[in-house]
Short mmCIF file of C-alpha atoms in Angstrom, two decimals:
data_model
loop_
_atom_site.label_atom_id
_atom_site.label_comp_id
_atom_site.label_asym_id
_atom_site.label_seq_id
_atom_site.Cartn_x
_atom_site.Cartn_y
_atom_site.Cartn_z
CA MET F 1 73.67 108.35 39.44
CA ALA F 2 71.12 107.42 37.23
CA THR F 3 69.14 104.30 35.32
CA ASP F 4 69.06 103.43 32.58
CA ALA F 5 66.46 101.09 31.64
CA SER F 6 67.65 97.80 31.93
CA ALA F 7 69.24 98.18 35.23
CA LYS F 8 66.14 99.31 36.33
CA SER F 9 64.66 96.07 34.87
CA SER F 10 66.46 93.98 36.66
CA ALA F 11 66.52 95.46 40.17
CA SER F 12 63.23 95.26 39.15
CA ALA F 13 63.12 90.92 38.79
CA PRO F 14 62.95 90.52 42.04
CA LEU F 15 59.52 91.51 42.94
CA GLY F 16 57.60 89.58 41.15
CA PRO F 17 55.04 86.41 42.46
CA GLU F 18 59.57 84.70 41.97
CA THR F 19 60.03 85.18 44.80
CA GLY F 20 57.32 82.83 47.00
CA LEU F 21 57.08 85.41 49.09
CA PRO F 22 53.08 86.59 49.64
CA ALA F 23 51.78 88.97 47.29
CA GLN F 24 50.60 91.46 49.37
CA TRP F 25 53.58 91.96 50.57
CA VAL F 26 55.44 92.88 47.19
CA ASP F 27 52.08 94.34 45.72
CA GLY F 28 53.31 97.90 47.41
CA LEU F 29 56.03 98.05 45.93
CA ASN F 30 55.35 97.66 42.35
CA ASP F 31 54.19 101.60 41.60
CA GLN F 32 56.46 102.15 38.86
CA SER F 33 57.18 106.04 40.17
CA PHE F 34 58.31 104.96 43.50
CA ARG F 35 60.65 102.35 42.28
CA ILE F 36 62.14 104.88 39.63
CA LEU F 37 62.59 106.84 42.31
CA ILE F 38 64.93 105.14 44.80
CA ASP F 39 66.39 103.38 42.61
CA CYS F 40 68.16 106.80 41.26
CA LEU F 41 69.30 107.62 44.92
CA PRO F 42 72.52 107.33 45.79
CA ALA F 43 71.51 106.50 49.53
CA GLY F 44 71.10 102.29 49.42
CA MET F 45 67.81 101.43 50.48
CA LEU F 46 66.49 98.22 52.15
CA ALA F 47 63.02 97.64 52.20
CA TYR F 48 61.39 95.23 54.30
CA ARG F 49 58.22 93.22 56.39
CA GLY F 50 58.44 89.92 58.96
CA GLY F 51 62.34 90.22 59.06
CA VAL F 52 62.76 90.03 54.84
CA VAL F 53 64.25 92.15 52.31
CA VAL F 54 60.85 92.51 49.79
CA TYR F 55 63.25 95.08 48.34
CA ALA F 56 66.99 96.10 47.43
CA ASN F 57 67.09 100.15 45.82
CA LEU F 58 70.86 99.33 42.92
CA ALA F 59 73.15 101.50 45.60
CA VAL F 60 72.75 99.47 47.74
CA CYS F 61 74.24 96.18 46.01
CA THR F 62 76.57 98.31 44.31
CA TYR F 63 77.76 99.27 48.18
CA VAL F 64 77.72 95.56 49.40
CA GLY F 65 79.16 93.54 45.63
CA LEU F 66 75.54 91.44 45.99
CA SER F 67 72.95 91.42 43.06
CA VAL F 68 69.30 92.26 44.08
CA GLU F 69 68.27 88.31 44.30
CA GLN F 70 71.22 88.02 46.71
CA ILE F 71 68.83 89.91 49.03
CA VAL F 72 65.41 89.81 48.79
CA GLY F 73 63.54 86.99 50.47
CA ARG F 74 66.70 86.70 53.28
CA GLN F 75 66.16 86.40 56.80
CA VAL F 76 67.60 90.83 58.21
CA VAL F 77 69.84 89.10 60.84
CA GLU F 78 71.15 87.01 58.70
CA LEU F 79 72.76 90.30 56.42
CA ILE F 80 73.77 91.45 59.64
CA GLU F 81 75.58 87.80 60.12
CA THR F 82 76.72 88.39 56.75
CA LEU F 83 77.60 91.97 56.40
CA PHE F 84 78.49 93.97 59.76
CA ALA F 85 82.24 93.87 61.45
CA PRO F 86 81.56 90.96 64.66
CA GLU F 87 81.47 93.72 67.24
CA GLU F 88 78.67 95.83 65.50
CA ARG F 89 76.16 92.75 65.36
CA VAL F 90 74.56 92.40 68.68
CA ALA F 91 73.73 95.94 68.06
CA GLY F 92 72.73 95.27 64.68
CA HIS F 93 70.35 92.62 66.46
CA ALA F 94 69.05 94.52 68.71
CA ARG F 95 67.87 97.80 66.15
CA LEU F 96 66.40 95.05 63.99
CA GLN F 97 63.85 94.54 66.83
CA ARG F 98 63.34 98.51 67.84
CA THR F 99 62.81 98.38 64.60
CA ALA F 100 59.98 95.91 64.67
CA THR F 101 58.12 98.29 66.77
CA GLY F 102 57.85 100.91 64.89
CA ALA F 103 60.11 102.91 67.10
CA VAL F 104 62.28 106.16 64.49
CA LEU F 105 65.80 105.87 64.81
CA PRO F 106 68.75 108.39 64.35
CA PRO F 107 70.93 107.65 62.02
CA VAL F 108 73.74 105.22 63.25
CA GLU F 109 76.91 104.16 61.99
CA ARG F 110 78.39 100.97 61.55
CA ARG F 111 80.85 99.24 59.57
CA VAL F 112 79.72 97.26 57.38
CA ARG F 113 81.94 95.14 54.67
CA ARG F 114 81.72 96.58 51.28
CA ALA F 115 82.08 95.23 47.99
CA ASP F 116 86.31 94.90 47.49
CA GLY F 117 85.67 93.11 50.54
CA HIS F 118 87.88 96.07 52.90
CA TRP F 119 84.97 97.28 56.32
CA GLY F 120 83.55 99.99 55.14
CA VAL F 121 81.84 102.77 57.84
CA ALA F 122 77.94 103.36 56.91
CA GLU F 123 75.06 105.62 58.74
CA LEU F 124 71.78 104.05 58.88
CA THR F 125 68.36 105.55 58.95
CA SER F 126 65.17 102.98 60.37
CA LEU F 127 61.98 103.83 59.96
CA THR F 128 58.74 102.06 59.63
CA VAL F 129 56.11 103.58 57.25
CA SER F 130 53.41 102.11 55.92
CA ILE F 131 52.77 101.79 51.52
CA ASP F 132 50.00 100.35 50.74
CA GLY F 133 48.38 99.83 54.21
CA LEU F 134 51.22 97.82 55.29
CA ALA F 135 53.79 98.03 57.91
CA THR F 136 57.17 98.21 56.54
CA GLN F 137 60.63 99.29 57.86
CA LEU F 138 62.78 100.91 55.44
CA THR F 139 66.79 101.11 56.33
CA ILE F 140 68.47 104.31 54.83
CA VAL F 141 72.61 103.99 54.08
CA HIS F 142 74.87 105.72 53.20
CA ASP F 143 78.24 104.98 52.54
CA LEU F 144 81.01 107.87 55.07
CA THR F 145 83.85 105.49 54.35
CA ASP F 146 85.10 108.01 51.86
CA ARG F 147 84.22 111.13 54.88
CA ARG F 148 86.43 109.23 57.92
CA ALA F 149 89.01 108.60 55.60
CA MET F 150 88.82 112.56 54.93
CA GLU F 151 87.53 113.44 58.23
CA ALA F 152 91.02 111.55 59.91
CA LYS F 153 93.29 113.42 57.35
CA VAL F 154 92.05 117.02 58.53
CA ALA F 155 91.75 115.63 62.00
CA SER F 156 96.30 114.43 61.74
CA ALA F 157 96.37 117.48 60.24
CA ASP F 158 94.41 119.78 62.77
CA ARG F 159 97.88 116.98 64.85
CA MET F 160 100.87 118.44 63.46
CA ALA F 161 99.25 122.52 64.05
CA THR F 162 98.57 121.71 67.61
CA LEU F 163 102.07 119.89 67.60
CA GLY F 164 103.69 123.33 66.65
CA ARG F 165 101.73 125.73 68.19
CA VAL F 166 102.72 123.85 71.77
CA ALA F 167 106.02 123.47 70.34
CA ALA F 168 107.90 126.50 72.31
CA GLY F 169 105.97 125.35 75.49
CA LEU F 170 107.78 122.08 75.15
CA ALA F 171 111.10 123.57 74.83
CA HIS F 172 109.75 125.46 78.58
CA GLU F 173 109.21 122.36 79.21
CA LEU F 174 111.66 120.27 79.08
CA ASN F 175 114.49 123.09 79.42
CA ASN F 176 112.94 123.56 83.84
CA PRO F 177 113.24 119.90 84.60
CA LEU F 178 116.67 118.98 82.29
CA ALA F 179 118.13 122.59 84.88
CA HIS F 180 117.48 120.62 87.68
CA LEU F 181 119.12 117.73 86.40
CA LEU F 182 121.78 118.69 84.96
CA GLY F 183 122.78 120.74 88.00
CA SER F 184 122.38 118.56 90.62
CA LEU F 185 124.31 115.85 88.51
CA GLU F 186 127.24 118.52 88.18
CA LEU F 187 126.69 119.34 92.03
CA ALA F 188 127.42 115.44 92.65
CA CYS F 189 130.62 115.50 91.35
CA GLU F 190 131.85 118.06 91.77
CA ARG F 191 131.47 116.17 95.94
CA LEU F 192 132.63 113.18 94.65
CA PRO F 193 136.31 113.77 93.89
CA GLY F 194 136.99 115.29 97.75
CA THR F 195 134.88 112.36 98.94
CA GLN F 196 137.05 110.38 97.58
CA SER F 197 140.36 112.30 98.79
CA MET F 198 139.53 111.55 102.90
CA ILE F 199 137.56 107.86 102.12
CA ASP F 200 141.98 107.70 100.24
CA GLU F 201 143.56 109.89 103.88
CA LEU F 202 141.34 107.31 105.39
CA ARG F 203 142.84 103.87 103.80
CA ALA F 204 146.62 105.00 104.22
CA SER F 205 145.70 106.19 108.11
CA SER F 206 143.98 102.59 109.03
CA ARG F 207 148.22 100.90 107.83
CA ALA F 208 149.83 103.41 109.58
CA PRO F 209 150.55 102.56 113.36
CA SER F 210 148.24 103.59 116.19
CA HIS F 211 148.19 106.83 117.75
CA SER F 212 145.28 107.28 120.88
CA GLY F 213 144.58 111.04 118.47
CA ASP F 214 143.89 109.44 115.58
CA ILE F 215 140.56 107.68 117.13
CA GLU F 216 138.77 111.14 117.42
CA GLN F 217 140.09 112.40 114.00
CA LEU F 218 138.91 108.92 112.30
CA ALA F 219 135.25 110.13 113.55
CA GLU F 220 135.00 112.26 112.47
CA THR F 221 136.08 112.06 109.09
CA LEU F 222 133.92 109.10 109.11
CA VAL F 223 131.54 111.21 109.89
CA GLU F 224 132.34 113.91 106.98
CA ILE F 225 132.56 111.51 104.31
CA ALA F 226 129.41 109.93 105.39
CA ALA F 227 127.93 114.11 105.78
CA GLN F 228 129.37 114.65 101.63
CA LEU F 229 127.73 110.91 100.46
CA GLY F 230 124.19 112.12 102.47
CA ALA F 231 124.95 115.14 99.96
CA VAL F 232 126.06 113.48 97.30
CA GLY F 233 122.53 110.84 97.38
CA ALA F 234 120.39 114.16 97.66
CA PHE F 235 121.34 115.29 94.23
CA LEU F 236 121.51 112.14 92.39
CA SER F 237 118.02 112.17 94.23
CA GLU F 238 117.21 116.27 92.52
CA ALA F 239 118.70 114.47 89.85
CA ALA F 240 116.28 111.74 88.78
CA GLN F 241 113.06 114.00 89.94
CA GLY F 242 114.16 116.44 86.81
CA ALA F 243 114.78 112.87 84.66
CA ARG F 244 110.81 112.18 85.58
CA ARG F 245 110.19 115.15 84.26
CA VAL F 246 111.46 115.19 80.66
CA ARG F 247 110.44 111.59 80.83
CA GLY F 248 106.50 113.34 82.00
CA VAL F 249 106.79 115.85 79.33
CA MET F 250 107.92 113.53 76.37
CA ALA F 251 104.75 111.10 77.19
CA ASP F 252 102.96 114.18 76.76
CA PHE F 253 104.38 115.18 73.59
CA ARG F 254 103.62 111.82 72.42
CA ALA F 255 100.60 111.34 73.12
CA LEU F 256 99.62 113.89 71.08
CA SER F 257 101.95 114.20 67.98
CA MET F 258 100.69 110.31 67.78
CA PRO F 259 97.18 108.59 66.85
CA SER F 260 95.73 106.29 69.57
CA THR F 261 94.14 103.04 69.16
CA ALA F 262 94.07 101.92 72.56
CA GLN F 263 90.88 100.64 73.41
CA PRO F 264 89.14 102.59 75.17
CA ARG F 265 89.36 101.79 79.52
CA PRO F 266 88.41 102.54 82.77
CA ILE F 267 90.86 105.71 83.47
CA ASP F 268 91.60 108.59 86.11
CA VAL F 269 90.00 111.68 84.04
CA ARG F 270 92.66 114.54 86.67
CA VAL F 271 96.05 112.10 85.06
CA ALA F 272 94.86 113.42 81.04
CA LEU F 273 93.58 117.11 82.64
CA ARG F 274 96.99 116.86 84.28
CA SER F 275 99.28 116.49 80.87
CA ALA F 276 97.11 118.91 79.35
CA LEU F 277 97.33 121.53 81.08
CA ARG F 278 101.47 120.45 81.57
CA LEU F 279 101.04 120.41 77.03
CA SER F 280 99.04 124.25 77.02
CA SER F 281 101.29 126.00 80.20
CA HIS F 282 102.78 128.12 77.39
CA GLN F 283 100.22 128.84 75.82
CA LEU F 284 98.16 129.64 78.78
CA GLN F 285 100.51 131.56 81.25
CA ASP F 286 99.85 134.63 79.64
CA VAL F 287 96.51 135.15 79.45
CA ALA F 288 95.27 133.15 82.32
CA THR F 289 95.80 132.73 86.21
CA LEU F 290 94.26 128.84 86.98
CA THR F 291 92.92 127.78 90.23
CA GLU F 292 93.02 123.82 90.39
CA THR F 293 90.73 121.96 92.19
CA LEU F 294 90.69 118.62 91.73
CA ALA F 295 88.94 116.37 93.39
CA ALA F 296 89.41 112.09 93.48
CA VAL F 297 86.48 110.27 91.79
CA PRO F 298 84.80 108.06 89.94
CA SER F 299 86.96 106.57 86.99
CA VAL F 300 85.46 107.30 82.93
CA VAL F 301 85.90 104.78 79.87
CA ALA F 302 87.94 105.86 77.91
CA ASP F 303 91.42 106.35 76.29
CA GLU F 304 94.34 108.45 77.35
CA SER F 305 96.49 109.86 74.80
CA ARG F 306 92.81 110.53 73.04
CA LEU F 307 91.29 112.68 75.75
CA CYS F 308 94.67 114.25 76.45
CA GLN F 309 94.36 115.42 73.13
CA ALA F 310 90.93 116.32 73.75
CA ILE F 311 91.18 118.93 77.01
CA LEU F 312 94.48 120.29 75.11
CA TYR F 313 92.29 121.23 72.11
CA LEU F 314 90.14 123.11 73.97
CA PHE F 315 92.39 125.08 76.28
CA LEU F 316 94.61 126.26 73.35
CA ASP F 317 90.70 127.54 71.70
CA ILE F 318 90.54 129.22 75.44
CA ALA F 319 93.43 130.31 75.74
CA SER F 320 93.27 131.37 71.77
CA TYR F 321 89.37 133.19 72.59
CA LEU F 322 91.63 135.23 75.87
CA ARG F 323 94.09 137.08 74.41
CA GLN F 324 91.47 137.98 71.21
CA LEU F 325 90.31 139.51 74.75
CA ARG F 326 93.44 141.43 74.76
CA THR F 327 92.38 142.47 78.65
CA SER F 328 94.61 141.57 81.72
CA ARG F 329 94.90 137.74 82.85
CA GLN F 330 91.96 136.75 83.70
CA SER F 331 90.84 134.02 87.38
CA ILE F 332 90.42 130.83 85.42
CA SER F 333 89.38 128.11 88.23
CA LEU F 334 89.07 124.53 87.61
CA ASN F 335 87.68 122.00 88.88
CA VAL F 336 86.85 117.91 88.37
CA LEU F 337 83.69 116.76 89.83
CA HIS F 338 81.10 114.12 89.55
CA ARG F 339 77.56 114.92 89.93
CA SER F 340 74.80 111.92 89.39
CA GLY F 341 77.01 109.46 87.44
CA THR F 342 78.82 112.53 85.15
CA VAL F 343 82.76 113.38 86.01
CA ALA F 344 83.04 116.73 84.57
CA ILE F 345 85.71 119.31 84.41
CA GLU F 346 84.04 122.14 84.55
CA ILE F 347 86.35 125.30 84.18
CA ARG F 348 84.80 129.11 84.30
CA GLY F 349 85.85 132.42 84.21
CA ALA F 350 84.73 135.74 85.72
CA LEU F 351 83.35 138.30 82.54
CA PRO F 352 84.17 139.86 80.34
CA ALA F 353 85.53 135.89 80.73
CA ARG F 354 82.38 134.54 78.60
CA ILE F 355 84.45 131.20 77.95
CA ASP F 356 80.80 129.67 77.14
CA MET F 357 80.89 131.26 73.62
CA LEU F 358 82.64 128.66 72.28
CA ILE F 359 79.92 126.49 72.17
CA ALA F 360 76.43 126.54 71.59
CA SER F 361 74.75 128.37 74.55
CA PRO F 362 71.94 126.43 76.51
CA THR F 363 69.53 128.16 76.12
CA GLY F 364 69.52 127.26 71.73
CA ARG F 365 70.56 130.95 70.17
CA ALA F 366 73.76 131.26 68.24
CA PRO F 367 76.84 131.87 70.59
CA SER F 368 78.62 135.70 68.28
CA VAL F 369 81.38 133.37 68.46
CA THR F 370 81.85 130.32 65.37
CA PRO F 371 82.50 127.91 67.55
CA THR F 372 86.53 126.73 67.13
CA THR F 373 88.29 123.35 64.68
CA GLY F 374 90.07 122.98 68.58
CA VAL F 375 86.00 122.56 70.89
CA GLN F 376 84.55 120.33 67.29
CA VAL F 377 87.26 117.76 67.64
CA CYS F 378 87.08 117.94 71.60
CA ALA F 379 83.80 117.50 71.46
CA ASP F 380 83.96 114.72 67.94
CA ILE F 381 86.15 113.14 71.36
CA LEU F 382 84.25 113.53 73.62
CA ARG F 383 81.68 112.00 71.13
CA GLY F 384 82.79 108.69 71.20
CA TYR F 385 82.44 107.82 74.58
CA GLY F 386 79.32 108.91 74.92
CA GLY F 387 79.93 112.42 77.00
CA VAL F 388 79.44 115.80 75.76
CA LEU F 389 80.78 119.56 76.35
CA ARG F 390 78.40 121.44 77.82
CA PRO F 391 78.23 125.38 78.64
CA ILE F 392 77.98 126.24 81.96
CA ALA F 393 75.81 130.69 82.50
CA ASP F 394 75.34 130.09 86.26
CA GLU F 395 74.43 134.44 87.77
CA GLY F 396 78.43 136.04 87.68
CA ALA F 397 80.39 132.81 86.12
CA PHE F 398 80.37 131.55 83.37
CA GLY F 399 82.00 128.24 81.56
CA ILE F 400 83.26 124.93 79.43
CA ALA F 401 82.19 121.61 81.50
CA VAL F 402 83.65 118.16 79.93
CA CYS F 403 81.83 115.61 80.76
CA LEU F 404 81.31 111.73 80.62
CA PRO F 405 79.54 108.79 82.27
CA THR F 406 81.09 107.07 84.89
CA ALA F 407 83.22 103.20 84.25
CA GLN F 408 80.13 101.19 85.43
CA ALA F 409 81.97 99.14 87.91
CA ASP F 410 82.89 95.55 87.32
CA GLY F 411 83.49 93.65 91.05
CA ARG F 412 87.11 92.87 90.07
CA VAL F 413 89.57 93.96 93.25
CA GLY F 414 93.05 94.00 94.14
CA LEU F 415 94.79 91.35 96.36
CA PRO F 416 95.59 92.96 99.29
CA LEU F 417 99.12 93.23 99.66
CA GLU F 418 100.08 90.69 101.93
CA ASP F 419 98.20 88.16 99.62
CA ALA F 420 100.14 88.74 96.07
CA PRO F 421 101.91 86.59 94.85
CA LYS F 422 105.34 86.26 96.45
CA ALA F 423 108.07 86.66 93.31
CA LEU F 424 109.51 84.21 92.01
CA ARG F 425 113.21 84.58 89.89
CA GLY F 426 112.24 84.12 86.49
CA ARG F 427 114.53 84.16 83.42
CA LEU F 428 114.93 86.36 81.27
CA LEU F 429 116.76 87.27 77.38
CA VAL F 430 117.47 91.42 76.39
CA ILE F 431 116.64 91.82 72.99
CA ASP F 432 119.22 95.76 72.21
CA ASP F 433 121.21 96.71 69.76
CA ASP F 434 121.41 99.31 72.00
CA ALA F 435 123.91 98.46 74.28
CA PHE F 436 123.46 100.90 77.06
CA VAL F 437 119.66 100.44 77.43
CA ALA F 438 120.39 96.89 77.96
CA GLY F 439 122.07 97.16 80.35
CA ILE F 440 120.34 99.35 82.42
CA LEU F 441 117.36 97.21 82.06
CA GLN F 442 119.46 94.39 83.36
CA ARG F 443 120.79 96.80 86.45
CA ILE F 444 117.21 97.34 86.77
CA LEU F 445 116.08 93.09 87.26
CA GLY F 446 118.97 91.83 88.03
CA GLY F 447 118.37 91.46 91.55
CA GLU F 448 115.17 89.46 90.49
CA HIS F 449 115.91 88.00 87.79
CA GLU F 450 118.53 85.91 85.73
CA VAL F 451 118.46 88.72 82.74
CA LEU F 452 120.88 88.05 79.68
CA VAL F 453 121.67 90.16 76.60
CA GLU F 454 121.64 89.86 73.37
CA THR F 455 122.53 93.51 70.94
CA ASN F 456 122.34 90.89 68.03
CA PRO F 457 118.67 90.88 66.86
CA LEU F 458 120.33 88.08 63.90
CA ALA F 459 121.45 85.85 67.15
CA ALA F 460 118.49 85.76 69.64
CA LEU F 461 115.98 84.67 66.52
CA ARG F 462 118.47 81.95 66.41
CA ARG F 463 118.89 81.29 69.82
CA LEU F 464 114.84 81.89 70.82
CA LEU F 465 114.35 79.03 67.71
CA ALA F 466 117.04 77.10 68.54
CA GLY F 467 114.89 76.48 72.27
CA ASP F 468 116.55 78.16 74.17
CA ASN F 469 113.76 79.04 77.10
CA PHE F 470 112.99 82.25 78.34
CA ASP F 471 110.16 83.02 80.91
CA VAL F 472 110.31 86.73 79.74
CA VAL F 473 111.67 88.27 75.82
CA LEU F 474 111.98 91.93 76.38
CA CYS F 475 113.03 93.11 72.92
CA ASP F 476 113.41 96.59 71.34
CA ALA F 477 110.02 97.57 68.92
CA MET F 478 113.03 99.16 66.36
CA MET F 479 116.18 98.24 65.36
CA PRO F 480 118.21 97.69 62.45
CA GLU F 481 118.97 94.72 60.47
CA LEU F 482 115.53 93.35 61.85
CA GLY F 483 113.05 95.05 63.80
CA GLY F 484 111.57 93.79 66.94
CA LEU F 485 107.45 93.05 64.62
CA GLU F 486 108.64 91.03 62.33
CA LEU F 487 110.97 88.66 64.97
CA PHE F 488 108.04 88.51 66.68
CA GLY F 489 106.19 87.60 63.92
CA GLN F 490 108.63 84.85 62.46
CA ILE F 491 109.01 84.05 66.42
CA LYS F 492 104.82 83.66 66.94
CA SER F 493 104.80 81.27 63.50
CA GLN F 494 107.64 78.63 64.74
CA SER F 495 106.66 79.03 68.51
CA PRO F 496 103.74 80.38 68.65
CA SER F 497 104.06 79.81 73.30
CA THR F 498 107.71 82.05 73.09
CA ALA F 499 105.91 84.92 71.23
CA GLN F 500 103.13 85.21 74.08
CA ARG F 501 106.68 85.88 76.49
CA PHE F 502 107.11 89.42 75.21
CA ILE F 503 107.24 92.48 76.57
CA PHE F 504 107.83 95.52 73.43
CA VAL F 505 110.02 97.93 74.62
CA THR F 506 110.42 101.47 72.32
CA GLY F 507 111.17 104.55 72.64
CA GLY F 508 108.00 106.37 70.60
CA ALA F 509 106.80 107.30 67.25
CA PHE F 510 109.25 105.18 64.72
CA ALA F 511 106.56 104.42 62.09
CA ALA F 512 103.26 106.45 61.12
CA ASN F 513 100.64 102.73 62.45
CA ALA F 514 103.09 101.84 65.06
CA ASP F 515 100.42 102.34 67.94
CA GLU F 516 98.44 99.70 65.05
CA LEU F 517 101.42 97.47 64.34
CA LEU F 518 101.40 97.17 68.85
CA ALA F 519 98.15 97.23 69.23
CA ALA F 520 98.18 94.22 67.41
CA THR F 521 100.38 92.10 68.62
CA THR F 522 98.51 92.07 72.10
CA ARG F 523 101.54 91.76 74.37
CA PRO F 524 102.40 94.47 77.12
CA CYS F 525 104.84 97.97 75.91
CA LEU F 526 107.54 99.15 78.63
CA GLY F 527 108.35 103.31 77.13
CA LYS F 528 111.51 104.64 77.05
CA PRO F 529 112.47 106.32 79.12
CA PHE F 530 111.93 103.21 82.18
CA ASP F 531 109.72 103.42 85.06
CA ILE F 532 111.37 101.12 87.37
CA VAL F 533 108.32 100.60 89.32
CA LYS F 534 106.27 100.41 86.38
CA VAL F 535 109.16 97.33 84.62
CA ARG F 536 109.71 95.38 87.50
CA GLN F 537 106.38 95.29 88.25
CA LEU F 538 105.19 94.36 85.07
CA VAL F 539 108.31 90.83 85.15
CA ARG F 540 107.33 90.47 87.83
CA GLU F 541 103.36 89.72 87.23
CA GLN F 542 104.76 87.96 83.98
CA VAL F 543 106.58 85.41 85.18
CA THR F 544 104.49 84.83 88.29
CA SER F 545 101.79 83.81 85.42
CA LEU F 546 104.11 81.48 83.70
CA ARG F 547 105.09 79.56 86.65
CA LEU F 548 101.25 79.08 87.82
CA GLY F 549 99.85 78.77 84.55
CA THR F 550 97.90 81.72 83.55
CA ALA F 551 100.12 83.29 81.07
CA ASN F 552 97.98 85.35 78.24
#
């Protein structure tokens, strides 16, 4: 970035006596060659002493949209409060205190308000130097906003490529439970006509004159009907099991296909691990024989979908690496364990499967295999949760460990079952343009609550705005004429208390920013197909919290 004389003169002006700063503070920055050098730097630079800014170059002024006069002479703590995103300010103040001790701090990324009013991503590097014999703190600012946006696009493209790699396995994962589901339903359908015939015969015989031998025949018929109904019940139970497997596969696939905006929370790593295993099984099954030991471990703080993506990327790269070896199927052990505040997923294999060569060796020597995209994406995701990928090179076994710090206990415990509040009967409104889905929800919840259904979202809007009161409103997120999110927005603007009773229902991805829009409402969300237990539990909790005066 070239700087003309007038610009340089403007940047230099605040360093004179008119700033009101002690003369010895600014004298050390008045060296002309030094000033020209840092004014020409493309990176922003702040210099401060005693917590007061004594210099700001043109790049940092341009980045934040403030003049030199608006920055120089101000307390750094003021700039943190003015320019940093709210969630970044506490960490910013703590870092400022560490900088004042003379420590050289590693680069850190912060969300900073840019000149255009939007939040940008800035990398800040802070250090203390001596200028003219005085300790001076410098913070160098690199704008990473465009780079991070590009990385997000690359990650999206990589996610699409990964979807292509797992698509073939998806058909296999769906066909098996679908075969189970349809086969069980067809067997149940075969049994039902015969059972109905026996019931009809039994009803006819009950109207006939009684004979002594009829009681034994009646008992035999009843036993046979009970056996037939038991068989039908077993087939329906197996059909439900198959349907739940289909639901699980689709939930795994959706977690991979959409970028998650959920906040990290304590989760069980084994849930994300099992999802990743299901999605990658088609790629792994022809190159590896897996032995799993998934022990119970403490929770880690992460987003379940993102962690599933990270592990899946790693598995796909391992499968590709093993396929390149052109050897027989390798024995791979998969262990989940806890050591000294760290939860680790260890993936180990024997020679020639040097899985550890996919990442840097523990000795620091460059591996013979170039790190692959999947491994890099996995490492980047883990880094966001304080985790790391580590190579394993034990005697006779080599592998990779996915390491994450355990969640800190918050001291909260759930209510014992006997102390849980008794379920209260609520009044519910289901809004869904699909009458079949609305009917299913009505049957699921009708045993505990009064459930009304509206298949027309405009009619539902008029009903709610007219003051019709409901404890819970279950609303489909995507509907014609008026979408669930738009309906929610209108209700929130006119009746905020009613908006706090919404639970969204969604069948999956319907817009690029769907998850983000739903998360912004802060309302709970139920996915289709429904988990009956979860649906009832969530509604029960919402009704109870409202009646007890603790609704969100």
